[in-house]
Amino acid sequence: MKNTTLPALRVSDGFGHQVEQALGEGETLSAFIEEAVRHEIDPRRARGEFLARGLESARSARETGEYYPAQSVLDDLDRLLTKQ
């Protein structure tokens, strides 16, 4: 697999010092930044998928006219959480 270089990151001297202090023993700045970026990708992807499902649900409800009372949905969620 081919490697790609991410753009340079410019930060203030103070913040750069904080980052350097946060590095683990033997950890490089590049490894730290890569880990931080990877850590942020999954939540952003999940958020996008969540929004897409919500928009699709709203579209479907408008088309079919089938809506569920909020309390009914909350009760169902409570039952699911109680089972765990």
Tab-separated table of N, CA and C in Angstrom:
chain	number	residue	atom	x	y	z
A	1	MET	N	0.840	-1.173	0.000
A	1	MET	CA	0.000	0.000	0.000
A	1	MET	C	0.886	1.237	0.000
A	2	LYS	N	0.536	2.188	-0.826
A	2	LYS	CA	1.311	3.416	-0.948
A	2	LYS	C	1.024	4.344	0.237
A	3	ASN	N	2.054	4.990	0.747
A	3	ASN	CA	1.887	5.943	1.840
A	3	ASN	C	1.584	7.325	1.289
A	4	THR	N	0.848	8.107	2.079
A	4	THR	CA	0.513	9.478	1.729
A	4	THR	C	0.972	10.385	2.848
A	5	THR	N	1.455	11.551	2.498
A	5	THR	CA	1.868	12.528	3.499
A	5	THR	C	0.727	13.505	3.739
A	6	LEU	N	0.374	13.711	4.996
A	6	LEU	CA	-0.638	14.702	5.342
A	6	LEU	C	0.020	16.080	5.345
A	7	PRO	N	-0.779	17.124	5.162
A	7	PRO	CA	-0.207	18.472	5.162
A	7	PRO	C	0.461	18.811	6.494
A	8	ALA	N	1.433	19.710	6.425
A	8	ALA	CA	2.106	20.170	7.640
A	8	ALA	C	1.091	20.861	8.545
A	9	LEU	N	1.315	20.775	9.817
A	9	LEU	CA	0.411	21.350	10.799
A	9	LEU	C	1.122	22.469	11.537
A	10	ARG	N	0.644	23.693	11.412
A	10	ARG	CA	1.257	24.826	12.090
A	10	ARG	C	0.470	25.144	13.353
A	11	VAL	N	1.191	25.235	14.467
A	11	VAL	CA	0.566	25.544	15.754
A	11	VAL	C	1.434	26.562	16.484
A	12	SER	N	0.880	27.161	17.518
A	12	SER	CA	1.655	28.116	18.308
A	12	SER	C	2.761	27.378	19.052
A	13	ASP	N	3.800	28.123	19.429
A	13	ASP	CA	4.907	27.513	20.175
A	13	ASP	C	4.417	26.872	21.469
A	14	GLY	N	3.501	27.546	22.160
A	14	GLY	CA	2.987	27.010	23.420
A	14	GLY	C	2.275	25.689	23.244
A	15	PHE	N	1.451	25.616	22.191
A	15	PHE	CA	0.730	24.373	21.948
A	15	PHE	C	1.687	23.275	21.507
A	16	GLY	N	2.654	23.635	20.670
A	16	GLY	CA	3.652	22.655	20.238
A	16	GLY	C	4.393	22.062	21.431
A	17	HIS	N	4.696	22.909	22.404
A	17	HIS	CA	5.370	22.429	23.614
A	17	HIS	C	4.462	21.473	24.395
A	18	GLN	N	3.173	21.798	24.478
A	18	GLN	CA	2.227	20.916	25.172
A	18	GLN	C	2.161	19.547	24.493
A	19	VAL	N	2.159	19.556	23.178
A	19	VAL	CA	2.105	18.297	22.435
A	19	VAL	C	3.361	17.478	22.710
A	20	GLU	N	4.499	18.106	22.654
A	20	GLU	CA	5.755	17.395	22.909
A	20	GLU	C	5.776	16.804	24.316
A	21	GLN	N	5.211	17.520	25.274
A	21	GLN	CA	5.163	17.019	26.650
A	21	GLN	C	4.225	15.825	26.782
A	22	ALA	N	3.239	15.749	25.895
A	22	ALA	CA	2.251	14.666	25.958
A	22	ALA	C	2.739	13.378	25.300
A	23	LEU	N	3.816	13.453	24.544
A	23	LEU	CA	4.318	12.261	23.860
A	23	LEU	C	4.780	11.215	24.858
A	24	GLY	N	4.476	9.975	24.558
A	24	GLY	CA	4.963	8.880	25.379
A	24	GLY	C	6.428	8.614	25.088
A	25	GLU	N	7.045	7.838	25.943
A	25	GLU	CA	8.468	7.531	25.755
A	25	GLU	C	8.669	6.807	24.430
A	26	GLY	N	9.559	7.328	23.608
A	26	GLY	CA	9.849	6.735	22.315
A	26	GLY	C	8.814	7.036	21.243
A	27	GLU	N	7.771	7.747	21.583
A	27	GLU	CA	6.709	8.061	20.618
A	27	GLU	C	7.128	9.265	19.772
A	28	THR	N	6.900	9.175	18.490
A	28	THR	CA	7.221	10.288	17.607
A	28	THR	C	6.008	11.202	17.458
A	29	LEU	N	6.278	12.427	17.072
A	29	LEU	CA	5.199	13.369	16.828
A	29	LEU	C	4.302	12.870	15.693
A	30	SER	N	4.908	12.302	14.662
A	30	SER	CA	4.125	11.764	13.546
A	30	SER	C	3.182	10.655	14.010
A	31	ALA	N	3.674	9.756	14.851
A	31	ALA	CA	2.837	8.660	15.345
A	31	ALA	C	1.698	9.198	16.200
A	32	PHE	N	2.000	10.202	17.010
A	32	PHE	CA	0.976	10.816	17.867
A	32	PHE	C	-0.128	11.444	17.022
A	33	ILE	N	0.259	12.199	15.994
A	33	ILE	CA	-0.725	12.867	15.142
A	33	ILE	C	-1.546	11.833	14.371
A	34	GLU	N	-0.886	10.794	13.856
A	34	GLU	CA	-1.623	9.750	13.133
A	34	GLU	C	-2.656	9.086	14.045
A	35	GLU	N	-2.265	8.781	15.262
A	35	GLU	CA	-3.204	8.151	16.201
A	35	GLU	C	-4.383	9.070	16.495
A	36	ALA	N	-4.102	10.367	16.684
A	36	ALA	CA	-5.174	11.321	16.965
A	36	ALA	C	-6.152	11.418	15.792
A	37	VAL	N	-5.633	11.437	14.577
A	37	VAL	CA	-6.489	11.514	13.397
A	37	VAL	C	-7.320	10.238	13.262
A	38	ARG	N	-6.684	9.078	13.444
A	38	ARG	CA	-7.417	7.814	13.360
A	38	ARG	C	-8.528	7.751	14.420
A	39	HIS	N	-8.229	8.264	15.600
A	39	HIS	CA	-9.192	8.245	16.701
A	39	HIS	C	-10.427	9.095	16.368
A	40	GLU	N	-10.261	10.121	15.571
A	40	GLU	CA	-11.352	11.023	15.230
A	40	GLU	C	-12.187	10.533	14.050
A	41	ILE	N	-11.639	9.669	13.223
A	41	ILE	CA	-12.333	9.226	12.009
A	41	ILE	C	-13.596	8.427	12.323
A	42	ASP	N	-13.530	7.447	13.204
A	42	ASP	CA	-14.693	6.590	13.483
A	42	ASP	C	-15.890	7.366	14.015
A	43	PRO	N	-15.715	8.244	15.014
A	43	PRO	CA	-16.891	9.001	15.477
A	43	PRO	C	-17.500	9.883	14.390
A	44	ARG	N	-16.655	10.462	13.549
A	44	ARG	CA	-17.197	11.298	12.471
A	44	ARG	C	-17.965	10.455	11.465
A	45	ARG	N	-17.448	9.289	11.133
A	45	ARG	CA	-18.153	8.392	10.212
A	45	ARG	C	-19.482	7.956	10.833
A	46	ALA	N	-19.449	7.582	12.098
A	46	ALA	CA	-20.672	7.136	12.778
A	46	ALA	C	-21.703	8.262	12.831
A	47	ARG	N	-21.243	9.487	13.088
A	47	ARG	CA	-22.154	10.635	13.145
A	47	ARG	C	-22.811	10.849	11.778
A	48	GLY	N	-22.026	10.744	10.711
A	48	GLY	CA	-22.585	10.900	9.370
A	48	GLY	C	-23.606	9.826	9.048
A	49	GLU	N	-23.306	8.586	9.426
A	49	GLU	CA	-24.235	7.487	9.187
A	49	GLU	C	-25.509	7.654	10.011
A	50	PHE	N	-25.366	8.134	11.248
A	50	PHE	CA	-26.519	8.385	12.119
A	50	PHE	C	-27.430	9.438	11.492
A	51	LEU	N	-26.834	10.522	11.010
A	51	LEU	CA	-27.628	11.579	10.380
A	51	LEU	C	-28.319	11.071	9.116
A	52	ALA	N	-27.626	10.269	8.336
A	52	ALA	CA	-28.225	9.722	7.117
A	52	ALA	C	-29.427	8.837	7.455
A	53	ARG	N	-29.292	8.010	8.506
A	53	ARG	CA	-30.424	7.154	8.911
A	53	ARG	C	-31.596	8.012	9.385
A	54	GLY	N	-31.304	9.069	10.128
A	54	GLY	CA	-32.370	9.947	10.609
A	54	GLY	C	-33.099	10.642	9.473
A	55	LEU	N	-32.339	11.139	8.495
A	55	LEU	CA	-32.962	11.788	7.343
A	55	LEU	C	-33.797	10.801	6.536
A	56	GLU	N	-33.301	9.583	6.364
A	56	GLU	CA	-34.058	8.556	5.647
A	56	GLU	C	-35.340	8.202	6.405
A	57	SER	N	-35.252	8.121	7.726
A	57	SER	CA	-36.422	7.824	8.539
A	57	SER	C	-37.468	8.938	8.415
A	58	ALA	N	-37.007	10.180	8.429
A	58	ALA	CA	-37.929	11.314	8.292
A	58	ALA	C	-38.600	11.293	6.918
A	59	ARG	N	-37.821	11.007	5.879
A	59	ARG	CA	-38.379	10.933	4.524
A	59	ARG	C	-39.433	9.834	4.434
A	60	SER	N	-39.108	8.677	5.014
A	60	SER	CA	-40.039	7.552	4.992
A	60	SER	C	-41.324	7.895	5.748
A	61	ALA	N	-41.179	8.545	6.893
A	61	ALA	CA	-42.358	8.913	7.678
A	61	ALA	C	-43.248	9.888	6.908
A	62	ARG	N	-42.637	10.848	6.221
A	62	ARG	CA	-43.432	11.797	5.422
A	62	ARG	C	-44.163	11.076	4.294
A	63	GLU	N	-43.484	10.118	3.656
A	63	GLU	CA	-44.095	9.380	2.545
A	63	GLU	C	-45.244	8.495	3.003
A	64	THR	N	-45.038	7.797	4.116
A	64	THR	CA	-46.044	6.821	4.565
A	64	THR	C	-47.056	7.418	5.533
A	65	GLY	N	-46.693	8.545	6.154
A	65	GLY	CA	-47.573	9.129	7.169
A	65	GLY	C	-47.524	8.361	8.474
A	66	GLU	N	-46.589	7.424	8.597
A	66	GLU	CA	-46.473	6.591	9.790
A	66	GLU	C	-45.468	7.211	10.770
A	67	TYR	N	-45.985	7.705	11.875
A	67	TYR	CA	-45.160	8.332	12.901
A	67	TYR	C	-45.373	7.593	14.226
A	68	TYR	N	-44.394	7.679	15.120
A	68	TYR	CA	-44.489	7.036	16.423
A	68	TYR	C	-44.358	8.100	17.496
A	69	PRO	N	-45.200	8.016	18.534
A	69	PRO	CA	-45.100	8.995	19.623
A	69	PRO	C	-43.732	8.893	20.317
A	70	ALA	N	-43.185	10.024	20.689
A	70	ALA	CA	-41.861	10.059	21.320
A	70	ALA	C	-41.821	9.179	22.563
A	71	GLN	N	-42.866	9.223	23.374
A	71	GLN	CA	-42.859	8.439	24.610
A	71	GLN	C	-42.807	6.946	24.320
A	72	SER	N	-43.457	6.523	23.264
A	72	SER	CA	-43.418	5.108	22.870
A	72	SER	C	-41.994	4.685	22.507
A	73	VAL	N	-41.301	5.538	21.769
A	73	VAL	CA	-39.920	5.243	21.388
A	73	VAL	C	-39.027	5.207	22.623
A	74	LEU	N	-39.201	6.172	23.526
A	74	LEU	CA	-38.402	6.211	24.754
A	74	LEU	C	-38.658	4.984	25.621
A	75	ASP	N	-39.913	4.558	25.696
A	75	ASP	CA	-40.237	3.352	26.464
A	75	ASP	C	-39.548	2.123	25.870
A	76	ASP	N	-39.556	2.017	24.535
A	76	ASP	CA	-38.869	0.903	23.879
A	76	ASP	C	-37.375	0.918	24.176
A	77	LEU	N	-36.765	2.104	24.135
A	77	LEU	CA	-35.339	2.221	24.444
A	77	LEU	C	-35.049	1.836	25.891
A	78	ASP	N	-35.912	2.253	26.803
A	78	ASP	CA	-35.750	1.873	28.216
A	78	ASP	C	-35.789	0.360	28.376
A	79	ARG	N	-36.718	-0.300	27.673
A	79	ARG	CA	-36.813	-1.757	27.757
A	79	ARG	C	-35.531	-2.411	27.226
A	80	LEU	N	-34.994	-1.886	26.136
A	80	LEU	CA	-33.749	-2.421	25.590
A	80	LEU	C	-32.599	-2.270	26.574
A	81	LEU	N	-32.525	-1.125	27.229
A	81	LEU	CA	-31.438	-0.887	28.181
A	81	LEU	C	-31.602	-1.743	29.424
A	82	THR	N	-32.823	-2.004	29.837
A	82	THR	CA	-33.072	-2.823	31.019
A	82	THR	C	-32.642	-4.267	30.787
A	83	LYS	N	-32.787	-4.752	29.549
A	83	LYS	CA	-32.386	-6.132	29.223
A	83	LYS	C	-30.897	-6.340	29.311
A	84	GLN	N	-30.104	-5.279	29.166
A	84	GLN	CA	-28.653	-5.439	29.150
A	84	GLN	C	-28.134	-5.582	30.521
